[in-house]
Short mmCIF file of C-alpha atoms and ligand atoms in Angstrom, two decimals:
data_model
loop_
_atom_site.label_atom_id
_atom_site.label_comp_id
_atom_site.label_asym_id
_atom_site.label_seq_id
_atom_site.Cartn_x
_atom_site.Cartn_y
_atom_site.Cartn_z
CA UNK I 1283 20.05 0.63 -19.71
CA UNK I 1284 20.70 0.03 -16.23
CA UNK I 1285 18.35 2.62 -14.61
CA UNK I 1286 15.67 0.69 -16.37
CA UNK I 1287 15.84 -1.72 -12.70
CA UNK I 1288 13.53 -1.53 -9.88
CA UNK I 1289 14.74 -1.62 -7.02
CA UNK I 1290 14.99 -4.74 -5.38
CA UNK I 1291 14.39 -5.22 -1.37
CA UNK I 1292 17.32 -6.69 0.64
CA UNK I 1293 16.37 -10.34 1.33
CA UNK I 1294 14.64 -9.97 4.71
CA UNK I 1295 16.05 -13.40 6.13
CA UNK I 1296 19.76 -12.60 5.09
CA UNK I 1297 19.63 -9.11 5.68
CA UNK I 1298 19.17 -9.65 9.54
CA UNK I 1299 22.81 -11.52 9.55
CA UNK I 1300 24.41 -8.18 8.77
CA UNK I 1301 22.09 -6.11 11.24
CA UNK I 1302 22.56 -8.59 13.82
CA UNK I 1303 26.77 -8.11 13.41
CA UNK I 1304 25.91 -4.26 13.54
CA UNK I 1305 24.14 -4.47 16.96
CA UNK I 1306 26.38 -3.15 19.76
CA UNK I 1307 24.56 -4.55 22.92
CA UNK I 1308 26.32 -7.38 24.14
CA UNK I 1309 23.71 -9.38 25.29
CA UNK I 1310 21.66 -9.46 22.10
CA UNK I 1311 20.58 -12.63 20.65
CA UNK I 1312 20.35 -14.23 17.16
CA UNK I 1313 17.20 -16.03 16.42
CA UNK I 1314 17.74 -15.17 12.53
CA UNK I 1315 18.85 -17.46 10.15
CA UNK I 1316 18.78 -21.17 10.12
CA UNK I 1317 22.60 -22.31 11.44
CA UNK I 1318 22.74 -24.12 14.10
CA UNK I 1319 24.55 -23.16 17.92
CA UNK I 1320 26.21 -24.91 20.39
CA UNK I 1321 25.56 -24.27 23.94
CA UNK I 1322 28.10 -21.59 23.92
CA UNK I 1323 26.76 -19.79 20.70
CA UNK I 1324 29.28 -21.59 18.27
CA UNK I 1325 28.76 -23.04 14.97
CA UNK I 1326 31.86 -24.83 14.42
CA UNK I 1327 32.94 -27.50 11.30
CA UNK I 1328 31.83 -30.42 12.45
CA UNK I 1329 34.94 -32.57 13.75
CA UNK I 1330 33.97 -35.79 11.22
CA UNK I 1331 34.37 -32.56 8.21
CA UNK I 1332 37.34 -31.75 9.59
CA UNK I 1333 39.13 -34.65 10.06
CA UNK I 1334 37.59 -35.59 5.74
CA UNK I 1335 38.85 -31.80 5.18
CA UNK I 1336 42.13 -32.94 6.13
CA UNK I 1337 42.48 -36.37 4.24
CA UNK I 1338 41.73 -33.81 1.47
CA UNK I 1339 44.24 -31.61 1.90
CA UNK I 1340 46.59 -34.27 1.70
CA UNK I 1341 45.38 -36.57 -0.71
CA UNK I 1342 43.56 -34.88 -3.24
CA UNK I 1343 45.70 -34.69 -6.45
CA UNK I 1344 43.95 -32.45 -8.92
CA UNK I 1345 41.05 -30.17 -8.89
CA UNK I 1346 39.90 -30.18 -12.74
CA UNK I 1347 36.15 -30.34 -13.72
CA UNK I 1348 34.14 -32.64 -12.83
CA UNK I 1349 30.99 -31.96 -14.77
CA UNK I 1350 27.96 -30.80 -14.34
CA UNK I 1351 26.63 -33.26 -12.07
CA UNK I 1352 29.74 -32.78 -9.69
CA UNK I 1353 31.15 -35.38 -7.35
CA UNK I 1354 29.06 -38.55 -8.22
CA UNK I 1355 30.57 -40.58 -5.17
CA UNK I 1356 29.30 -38.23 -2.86
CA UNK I 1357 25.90 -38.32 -4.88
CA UNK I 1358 25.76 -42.02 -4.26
CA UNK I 1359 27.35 -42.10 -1.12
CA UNK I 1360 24.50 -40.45 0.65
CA UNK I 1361 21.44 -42.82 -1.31
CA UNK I 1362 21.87 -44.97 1.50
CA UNK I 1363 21.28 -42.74 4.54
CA UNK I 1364 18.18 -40.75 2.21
CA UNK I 1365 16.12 -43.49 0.39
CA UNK I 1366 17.20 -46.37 2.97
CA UNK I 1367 19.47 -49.09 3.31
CA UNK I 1368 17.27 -51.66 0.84
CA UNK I 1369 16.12 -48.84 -1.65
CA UNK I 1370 16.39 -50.07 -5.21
CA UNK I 1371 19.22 -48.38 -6.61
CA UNK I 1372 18.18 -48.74 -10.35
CA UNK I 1373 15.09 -46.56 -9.30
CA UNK I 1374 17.11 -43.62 -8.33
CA UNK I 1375 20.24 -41.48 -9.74
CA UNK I 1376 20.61 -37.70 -8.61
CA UNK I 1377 23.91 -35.25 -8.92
CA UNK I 1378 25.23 -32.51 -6.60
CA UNK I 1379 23.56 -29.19 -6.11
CA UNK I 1380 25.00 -26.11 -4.64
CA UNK I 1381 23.55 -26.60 -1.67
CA UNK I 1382 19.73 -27.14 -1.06
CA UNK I 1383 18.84 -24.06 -2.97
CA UNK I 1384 20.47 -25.64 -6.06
CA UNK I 1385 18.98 -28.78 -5.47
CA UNK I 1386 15.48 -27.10 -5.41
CA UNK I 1387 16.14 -25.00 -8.69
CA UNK I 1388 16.99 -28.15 -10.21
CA UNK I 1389 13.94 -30.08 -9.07
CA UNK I 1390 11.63 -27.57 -10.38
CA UNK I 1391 13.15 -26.85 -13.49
CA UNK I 1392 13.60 -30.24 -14.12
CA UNK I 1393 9.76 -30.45 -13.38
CA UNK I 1394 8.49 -27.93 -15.80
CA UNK I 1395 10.77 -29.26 -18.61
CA UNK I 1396 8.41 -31.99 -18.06
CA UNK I 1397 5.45 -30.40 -17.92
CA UNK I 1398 4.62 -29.55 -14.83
CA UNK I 1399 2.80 -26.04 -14.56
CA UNK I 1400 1.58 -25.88 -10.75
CA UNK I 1401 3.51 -26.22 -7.52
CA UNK I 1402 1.14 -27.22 -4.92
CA UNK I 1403 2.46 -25.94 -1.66
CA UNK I 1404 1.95 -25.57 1.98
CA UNK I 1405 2.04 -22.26 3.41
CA UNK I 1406 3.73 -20.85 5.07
CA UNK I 1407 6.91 -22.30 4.03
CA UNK I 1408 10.54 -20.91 3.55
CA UNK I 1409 10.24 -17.85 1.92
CA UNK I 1410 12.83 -19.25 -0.91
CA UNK I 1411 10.86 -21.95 -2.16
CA UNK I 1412 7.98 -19.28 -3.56
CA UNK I 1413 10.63 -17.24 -5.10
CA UNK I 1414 11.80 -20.09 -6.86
CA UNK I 1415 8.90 -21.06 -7.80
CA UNK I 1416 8.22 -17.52 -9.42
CA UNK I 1417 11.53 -17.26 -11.05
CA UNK I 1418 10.85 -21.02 -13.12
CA UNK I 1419 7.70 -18.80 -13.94
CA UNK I 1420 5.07 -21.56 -12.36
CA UNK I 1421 1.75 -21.20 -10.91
CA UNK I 1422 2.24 -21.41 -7.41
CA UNK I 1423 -0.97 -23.10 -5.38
CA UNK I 1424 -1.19 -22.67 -1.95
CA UNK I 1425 -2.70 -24.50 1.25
CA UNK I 1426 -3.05 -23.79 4.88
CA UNK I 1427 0.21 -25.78 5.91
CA UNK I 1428 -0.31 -25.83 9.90
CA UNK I 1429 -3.91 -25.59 11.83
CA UNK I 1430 -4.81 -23.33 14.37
CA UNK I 1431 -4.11 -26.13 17.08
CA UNK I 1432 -0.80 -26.33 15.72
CA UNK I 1433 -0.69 -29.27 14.15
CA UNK I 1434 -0.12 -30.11 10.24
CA UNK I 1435 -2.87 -29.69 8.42
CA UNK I 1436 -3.64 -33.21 6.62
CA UNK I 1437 -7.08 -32.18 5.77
CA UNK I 1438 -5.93 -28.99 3.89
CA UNK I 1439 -3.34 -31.09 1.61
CA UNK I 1440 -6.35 -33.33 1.17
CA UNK I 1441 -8.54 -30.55 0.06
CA UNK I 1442 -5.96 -29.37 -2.32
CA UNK I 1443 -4.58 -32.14 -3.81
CA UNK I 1444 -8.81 -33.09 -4.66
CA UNK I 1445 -8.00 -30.25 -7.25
CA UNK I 1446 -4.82 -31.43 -8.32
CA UNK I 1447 -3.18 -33.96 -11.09
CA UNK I 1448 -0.77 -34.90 -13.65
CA UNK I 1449 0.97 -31.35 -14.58
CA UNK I 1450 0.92 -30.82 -11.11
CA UNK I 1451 4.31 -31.21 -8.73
CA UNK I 1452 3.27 -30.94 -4.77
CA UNK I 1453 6.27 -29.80 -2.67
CA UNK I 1454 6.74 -31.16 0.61
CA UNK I 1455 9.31 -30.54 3.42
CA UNK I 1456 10.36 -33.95 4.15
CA UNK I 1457 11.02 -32.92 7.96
CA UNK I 1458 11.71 -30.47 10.57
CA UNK I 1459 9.16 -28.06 8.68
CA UNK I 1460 10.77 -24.58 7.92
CA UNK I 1461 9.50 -22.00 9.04
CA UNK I 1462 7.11 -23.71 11.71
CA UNK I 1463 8.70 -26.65 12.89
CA UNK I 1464 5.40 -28.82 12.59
CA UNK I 1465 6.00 -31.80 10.65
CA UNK I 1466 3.79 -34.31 9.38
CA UNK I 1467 3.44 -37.58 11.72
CA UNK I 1468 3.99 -40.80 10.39
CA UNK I 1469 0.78 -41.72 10.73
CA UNK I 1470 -0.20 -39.02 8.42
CA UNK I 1471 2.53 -39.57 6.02
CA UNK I 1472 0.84 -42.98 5.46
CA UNK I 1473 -2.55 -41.23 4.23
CA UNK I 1474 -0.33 -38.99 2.29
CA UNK I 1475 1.67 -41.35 0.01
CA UNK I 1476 -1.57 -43.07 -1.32
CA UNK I 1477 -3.05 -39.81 -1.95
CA UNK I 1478 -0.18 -38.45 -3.84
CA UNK I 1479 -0.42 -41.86 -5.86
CA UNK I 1480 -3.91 -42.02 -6.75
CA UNK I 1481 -3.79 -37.81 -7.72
CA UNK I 1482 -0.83 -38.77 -10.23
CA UNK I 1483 0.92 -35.37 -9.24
CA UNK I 1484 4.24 -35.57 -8.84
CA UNK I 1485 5.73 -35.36 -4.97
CA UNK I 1486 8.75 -33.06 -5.10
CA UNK I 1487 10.19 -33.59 -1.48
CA UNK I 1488 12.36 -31.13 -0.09
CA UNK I 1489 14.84 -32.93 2.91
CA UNK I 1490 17.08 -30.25 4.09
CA UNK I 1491 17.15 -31.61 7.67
CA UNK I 1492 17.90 -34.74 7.83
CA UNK I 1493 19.16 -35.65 11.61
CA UNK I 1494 18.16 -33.10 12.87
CA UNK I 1495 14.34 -33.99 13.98
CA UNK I 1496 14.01 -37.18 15.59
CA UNK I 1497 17.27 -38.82 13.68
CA UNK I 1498 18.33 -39.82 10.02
CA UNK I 1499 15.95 -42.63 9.98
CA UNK I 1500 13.06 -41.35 11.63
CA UNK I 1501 13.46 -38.16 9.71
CA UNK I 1502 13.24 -40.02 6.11
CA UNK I 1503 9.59 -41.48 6.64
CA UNK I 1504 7.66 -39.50 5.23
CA UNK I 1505 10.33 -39.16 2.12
CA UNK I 1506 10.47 -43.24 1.99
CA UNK I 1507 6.66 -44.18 2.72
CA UNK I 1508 6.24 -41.65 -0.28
CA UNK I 1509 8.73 -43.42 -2.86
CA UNK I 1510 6.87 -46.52 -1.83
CA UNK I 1511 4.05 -45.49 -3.27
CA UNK I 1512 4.63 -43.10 -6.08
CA UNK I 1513 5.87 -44.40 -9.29
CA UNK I 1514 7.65 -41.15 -9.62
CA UNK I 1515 9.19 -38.17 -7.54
CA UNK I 1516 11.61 -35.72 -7.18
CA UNK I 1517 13.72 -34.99 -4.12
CA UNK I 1518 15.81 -31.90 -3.22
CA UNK I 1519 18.76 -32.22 -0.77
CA UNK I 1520 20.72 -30.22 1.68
CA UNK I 1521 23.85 -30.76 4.04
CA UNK I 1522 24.78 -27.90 4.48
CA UNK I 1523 22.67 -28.22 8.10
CA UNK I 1524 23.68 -32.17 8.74
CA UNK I 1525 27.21 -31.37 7.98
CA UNK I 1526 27.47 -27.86 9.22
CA UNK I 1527 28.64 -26.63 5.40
CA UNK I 1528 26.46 -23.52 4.94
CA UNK I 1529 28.45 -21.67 3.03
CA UNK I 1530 30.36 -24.54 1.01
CA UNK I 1531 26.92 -24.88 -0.97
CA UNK I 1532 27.02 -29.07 -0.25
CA UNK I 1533 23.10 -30.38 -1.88
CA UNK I 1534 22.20 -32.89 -3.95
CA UNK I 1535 19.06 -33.77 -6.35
CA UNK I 1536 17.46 -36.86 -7.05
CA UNK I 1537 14.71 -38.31 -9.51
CA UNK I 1538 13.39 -41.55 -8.33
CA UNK I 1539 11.60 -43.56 -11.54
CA UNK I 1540 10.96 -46.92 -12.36
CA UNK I 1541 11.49 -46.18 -16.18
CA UNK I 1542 15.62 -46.64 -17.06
CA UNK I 1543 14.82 -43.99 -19.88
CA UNK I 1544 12.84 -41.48 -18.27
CA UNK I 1545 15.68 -41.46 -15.00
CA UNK I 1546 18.19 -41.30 -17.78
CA UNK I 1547 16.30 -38.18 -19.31
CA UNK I 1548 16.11 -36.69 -15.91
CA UNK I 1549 19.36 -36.58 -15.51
CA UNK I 1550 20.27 -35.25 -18.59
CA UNK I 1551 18.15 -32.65 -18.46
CA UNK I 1552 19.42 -31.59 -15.15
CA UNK I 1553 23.01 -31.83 -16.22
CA UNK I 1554 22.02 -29.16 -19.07
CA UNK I 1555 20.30 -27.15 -16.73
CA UNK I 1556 23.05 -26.82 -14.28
CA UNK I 1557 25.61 -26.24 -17.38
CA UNK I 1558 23.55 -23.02 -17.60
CA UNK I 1559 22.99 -22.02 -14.57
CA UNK I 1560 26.72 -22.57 -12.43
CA UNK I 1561 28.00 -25.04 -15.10
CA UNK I 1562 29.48 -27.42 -12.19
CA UNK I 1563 29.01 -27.31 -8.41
CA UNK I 1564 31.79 -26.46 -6.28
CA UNK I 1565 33.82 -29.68 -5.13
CA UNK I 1566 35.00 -29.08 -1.36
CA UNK I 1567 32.48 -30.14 0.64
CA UNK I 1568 31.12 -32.66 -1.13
CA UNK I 1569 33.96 -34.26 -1.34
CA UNK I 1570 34.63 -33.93 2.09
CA UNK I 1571 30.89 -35.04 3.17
CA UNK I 1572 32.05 -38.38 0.78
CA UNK I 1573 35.09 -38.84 2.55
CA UNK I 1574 33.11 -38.67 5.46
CA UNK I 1575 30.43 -41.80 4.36
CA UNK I 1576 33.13 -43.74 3.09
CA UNK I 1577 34.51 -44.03 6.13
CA UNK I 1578 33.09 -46.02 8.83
CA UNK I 1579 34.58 -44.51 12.12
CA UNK I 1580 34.06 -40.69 10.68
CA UNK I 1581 30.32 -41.74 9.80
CA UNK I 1582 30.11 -42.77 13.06
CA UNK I 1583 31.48 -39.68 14.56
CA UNK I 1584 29.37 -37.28 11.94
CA UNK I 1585 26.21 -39.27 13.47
CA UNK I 1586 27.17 -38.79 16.99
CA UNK I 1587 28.01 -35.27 16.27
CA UNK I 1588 23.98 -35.20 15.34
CA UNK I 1589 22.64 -36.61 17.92
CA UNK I 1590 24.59 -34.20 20.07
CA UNK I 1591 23.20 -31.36 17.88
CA UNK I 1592 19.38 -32.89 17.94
CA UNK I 1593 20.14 -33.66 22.07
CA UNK I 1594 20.75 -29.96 22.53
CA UNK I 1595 17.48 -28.56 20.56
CA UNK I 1596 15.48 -30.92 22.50
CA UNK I 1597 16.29 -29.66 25.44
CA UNK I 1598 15.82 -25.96 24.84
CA UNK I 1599 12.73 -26.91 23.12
CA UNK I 1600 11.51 -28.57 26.70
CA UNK I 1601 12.72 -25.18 28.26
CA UNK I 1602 10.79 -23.29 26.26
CA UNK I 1603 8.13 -25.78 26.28
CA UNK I 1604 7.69 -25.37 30.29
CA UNK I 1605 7.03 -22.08 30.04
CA UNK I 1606 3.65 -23.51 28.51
CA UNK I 1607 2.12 -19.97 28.16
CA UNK I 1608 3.99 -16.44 27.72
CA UNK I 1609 0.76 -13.72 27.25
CA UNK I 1610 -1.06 -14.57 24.28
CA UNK I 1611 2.01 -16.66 23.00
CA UNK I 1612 1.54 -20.88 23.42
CA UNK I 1613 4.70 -22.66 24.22
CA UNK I 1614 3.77 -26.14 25.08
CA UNK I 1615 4.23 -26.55 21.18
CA UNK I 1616 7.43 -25.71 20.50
CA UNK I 1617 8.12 -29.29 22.66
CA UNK I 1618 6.74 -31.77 19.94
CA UNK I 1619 7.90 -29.55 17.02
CA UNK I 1620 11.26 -30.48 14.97
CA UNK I 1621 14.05 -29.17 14.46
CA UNK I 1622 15.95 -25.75 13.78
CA UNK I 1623 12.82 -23.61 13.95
CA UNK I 1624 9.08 -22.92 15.19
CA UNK I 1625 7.51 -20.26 14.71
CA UNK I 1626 5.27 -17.90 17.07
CA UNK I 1627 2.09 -15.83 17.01
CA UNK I 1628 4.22 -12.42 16.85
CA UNK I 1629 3.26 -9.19 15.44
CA UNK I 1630 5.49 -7.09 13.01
CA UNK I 1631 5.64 -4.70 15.85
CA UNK I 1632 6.22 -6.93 18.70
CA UNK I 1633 9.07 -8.43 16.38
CA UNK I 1634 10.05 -5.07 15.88
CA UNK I 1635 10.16 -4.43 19.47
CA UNK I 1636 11.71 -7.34 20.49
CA UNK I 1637 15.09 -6.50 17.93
CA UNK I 1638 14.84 -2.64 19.22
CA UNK I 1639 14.47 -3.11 22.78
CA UNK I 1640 15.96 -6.37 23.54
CA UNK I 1641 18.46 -7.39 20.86
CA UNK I 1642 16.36 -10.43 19.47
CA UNK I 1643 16.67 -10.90 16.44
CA UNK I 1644 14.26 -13.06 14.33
CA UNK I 1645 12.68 -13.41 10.65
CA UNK I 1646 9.60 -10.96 9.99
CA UNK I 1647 7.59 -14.19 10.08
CA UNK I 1648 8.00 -15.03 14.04
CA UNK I 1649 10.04 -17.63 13.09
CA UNK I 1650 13.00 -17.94 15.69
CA UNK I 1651 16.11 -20.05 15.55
CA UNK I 1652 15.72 -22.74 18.36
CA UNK I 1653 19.77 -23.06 18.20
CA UNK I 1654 19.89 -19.47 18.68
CA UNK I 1655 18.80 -19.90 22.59
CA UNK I 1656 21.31 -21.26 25.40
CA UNK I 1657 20.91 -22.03 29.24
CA UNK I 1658 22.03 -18.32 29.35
CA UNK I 1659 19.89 -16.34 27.32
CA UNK I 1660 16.93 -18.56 27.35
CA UNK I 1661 15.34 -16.48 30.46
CA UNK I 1662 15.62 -13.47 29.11
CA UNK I 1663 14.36 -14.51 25.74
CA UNK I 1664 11.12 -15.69 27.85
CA UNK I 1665 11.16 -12.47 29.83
CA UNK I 1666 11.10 -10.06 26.57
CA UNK I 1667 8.27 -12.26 25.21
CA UNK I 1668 6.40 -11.22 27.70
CA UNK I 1669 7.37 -7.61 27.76
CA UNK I 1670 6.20 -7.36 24.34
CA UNK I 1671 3.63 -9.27 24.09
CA UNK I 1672 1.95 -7.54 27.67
C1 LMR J 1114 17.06 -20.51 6.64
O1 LMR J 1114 15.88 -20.72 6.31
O2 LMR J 1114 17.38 -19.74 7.56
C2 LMR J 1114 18.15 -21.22 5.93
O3 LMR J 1114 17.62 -22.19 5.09
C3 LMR J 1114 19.08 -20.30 5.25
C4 LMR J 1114 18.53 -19.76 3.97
O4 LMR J 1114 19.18 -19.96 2.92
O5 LMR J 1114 17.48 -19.12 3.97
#
C-alpha cells in the first residue's frame, strides 16, 4: 500500500532550521524562521514564563484531561488583552489551540461546517495558511496583498471582496503581516470593517503577533474596529511569539456572535473537531501563559519583556532602514513595516547565493527574519545584499 505515496517536498520554511544547524561557517546568519533574537542571537523563555513555569511546578496537583477545549482560564484570561478591556463578553467564547496553526485549522473548519466554501485571501501570505486552506478542501481566492509602493493594498481587498458574500470567509492577518511586514493602517482598517459588514462574508482574523508591532493595543485595531462592525467573525490566536512558547504549541480560537445559540454551536462544533484531530491541546504553556495574566506583577513583567522585544526590532529596522537603497533592493521600507518579518525584492538565485556564499539564510520568498540581525552582523548582512544583488 505504502508505495502508493508521492513524494512529499520537505517544508521549505522548516527545512532551512536543520540546514542552517548543518552550516559550518561561523559567521553565518539565520534569517529563517519566525522566532525571535535577542541582541546576542538568543531566544530565551521569557522570564514572566519562567517564573508561571515555576509556580507550576510546584503547585500544580494533577495533570488529567481537560477536554477538548483545553485550559478555559487561559482561554478567558487572554479576552481581555485581544478583544479589549470593555468587549462584551457574552459575544465571545473561544478554547485553546495548539498553537496558532491549531487555532487556524479550527477557524476554518469550523467555517466550512458552516458553509463557508471560499477563503478570500491576500497574497502573499504565510505559506501555511494556503495549505490549510487546501487540506479543509476550500476554494482559495486570492488578491494582490501589498502594492508595488509597498504599501497594503486597500483597493485590491476592495476589488475582491465586490465579488464576495455570505459563503465566503476573508482571512486577514490582524498585524505585523507575515511574510511582508506591511500591515494595514488604522485608517484603512476603518474602510475595511464596514466593507466586510455590508459584503456579509465572514472576517476570519488571524492575530499571531500581538505586541510585537506597535504594542498589544495598537496591534488589536484592526481585529477590534472589525468586531465592531461585523455581527459575526472568527479569530485565530497565537502566543507562541508574545510568550516565546514555539514549540509548547500555546493558541487559542475564538467565535465572536451576537446569537447565544449560534456561539454555543460554534463551540461545539470546534470541541468535536479538535476531539478528532489532537483530541485535547497540550496543557503546559497555557497554563503557564494563565498563570502569567492572573498575576498582576508577572503581566507586568511579560509586557515589559515586549516592549523590550518590539524596542529591539525597531531599531534594526531603522538600521536597515538607513541604508535607504542596497542595488535594486529599497530599504527605507522595512522602517514603517511591523514586526518579525519584511520581505525583499530577491531572486531565487540571489537567495541562493546569499545562503551559499554568505551564510544567510532566509525563506525562498525573500522574506528575512528582522530578529535574525544584531549590531554585529547587520553590516555584513547589508554588504552581501549588495554583493548579490550587483
Ligand atoms: C514562521 O512563519 O516562520 C512561523 O510562523 C513559524 C511557522 O510555523 O511557519
Amino acid at each position: 500500500m505504502l508505495e502508493a505515496l508521492s513524494p512529499q517536498p520537505a517544508d521549505a520554511l522548516l527545512g532551512l532550521i536543520k540546514l542552517y544547524n548543518a552550516d559550518p561557517r561561523p559567521e553565518k546568519i539565520d534569517l529563517g524562521v519566525g522566532v525571535y533574537r535577542t541582541a546576542s542571537g538568543a531566544t530565551p523563555v521569557f522570564r514572566a514564563i519562567k517564573a508561571a513555569e515555576a509556580r507550576l511546578l510546584e503547585q500544580q496537583d494533577s495533570k488529567s484531561y481537560l477536554g477538548p477545549e483545553g485550559d478555559m482560564g487561559f482561554v478567558r484570561a487572554l479576552i481581555p488583552h485581544v478583544f479589549g478591556a470593555g468587549f462584551d463578553a457574552s459575544r465571545v467564547d473561544g478554547m485553546q489551540a495548539p498553537g496558532g496553526t491549531g487555532a487556524v485549522r479550527l477557524a476554518i473548519e469550523v467555517a466550512k461546517r458552516a458553509g463557508v466554501r471560499r477563503i478570500v485571501m491576500g497574497t502573499p501570505s504565510w505559506p501555511n495558511h494556503a495549505q490549510i486552506v487546501v487540506a479543509t478542501g476550500l476554494e482559495l481566492v486570492p488578491f494582490g496583498h501589498m502594492t508595488a509602493e509597498g504599501t497594503a493594498d486597500l483597493a485590491a481587498l476592495e476589488a475582491v471582496l465586490a465579488t464576495a458574500g455570505p459563503g465566503d470567509a476573508v482571512m486577514l492577518h490582524g498585524c505585523c503581516h507575515n511574510p511582508t511586514g506591511v500591515d494595514y493602517t488604522p485608517a484603512q482598517w476603518d474602510v475595511i470593517a464596514p466593507m466586510l459588514a455590508a459584503r456579509g462574508v465572514l472576517p476570519l482574523i488571524d492575530l499571531a503577533y500581538q505586541g510585537l508591532g506597535e504594542g498589544m493595543e495598537a496591534d488589536a485595531y484592526g481585529l477590534r474596529a472589525v468586531l465592531a462592525a461585523v455581527p459575526e467573525a472568527l479569530v485565530a490566536y497565537s502566543c507562541d511569539k508574545n510568550f516565546g512558547l514555539y514549540r509548547d504549541r500555546v493558541g487559542a480560537f475564538y467565535a465572536v456572535t451576537g446569537d447565544a445559540g449560534a456561539l454555543t454551536r460554534a463551540m461545539a462544533n470546534g470541541a468535536s473537531i479538535a476531539r478528532a484531530a489532537w483530541s485535547m491541546p497540550p496543557d503546559h504553556g497555557a497554563a503557564a501563559v494563565r498563570l502569567v495574566l492572573e498575576d498582576a506583577d508577572l503581566t507586568a513583567l511579560w509586557l515589559a519583556e515586549l516592549d523590550e522585544m518590539r524596542d529591539r526590532m525597531r531599531e534594526v529596522r531603522d538600521r536597515l532602514a538607513a541604508a535607504q537603497q542596497v542595488g535594486p533592493v529599497p530599504m527605507a521600507p522595512l522602517g514603517i513595516q511591523n514586526g518579525l518579518f519584511s520581505m525583499l525584492p530577491l531572486t531565487g538565485e540571489q537567495i541562493l547565493a546569499l545562503r551559499e556564499a554568505h551564510g544567510i539564510y532566509m525563506a525562498g520568498s525573500g522574506r528575512i527574519n528582522i530578529a535574525g540581525l544584531t549590531a554585529g552582523n547587520i553590516e555584513p548582512f547589508i554588504a552581501a545584499l549588495r554583493a548579490v544583488t550587483a
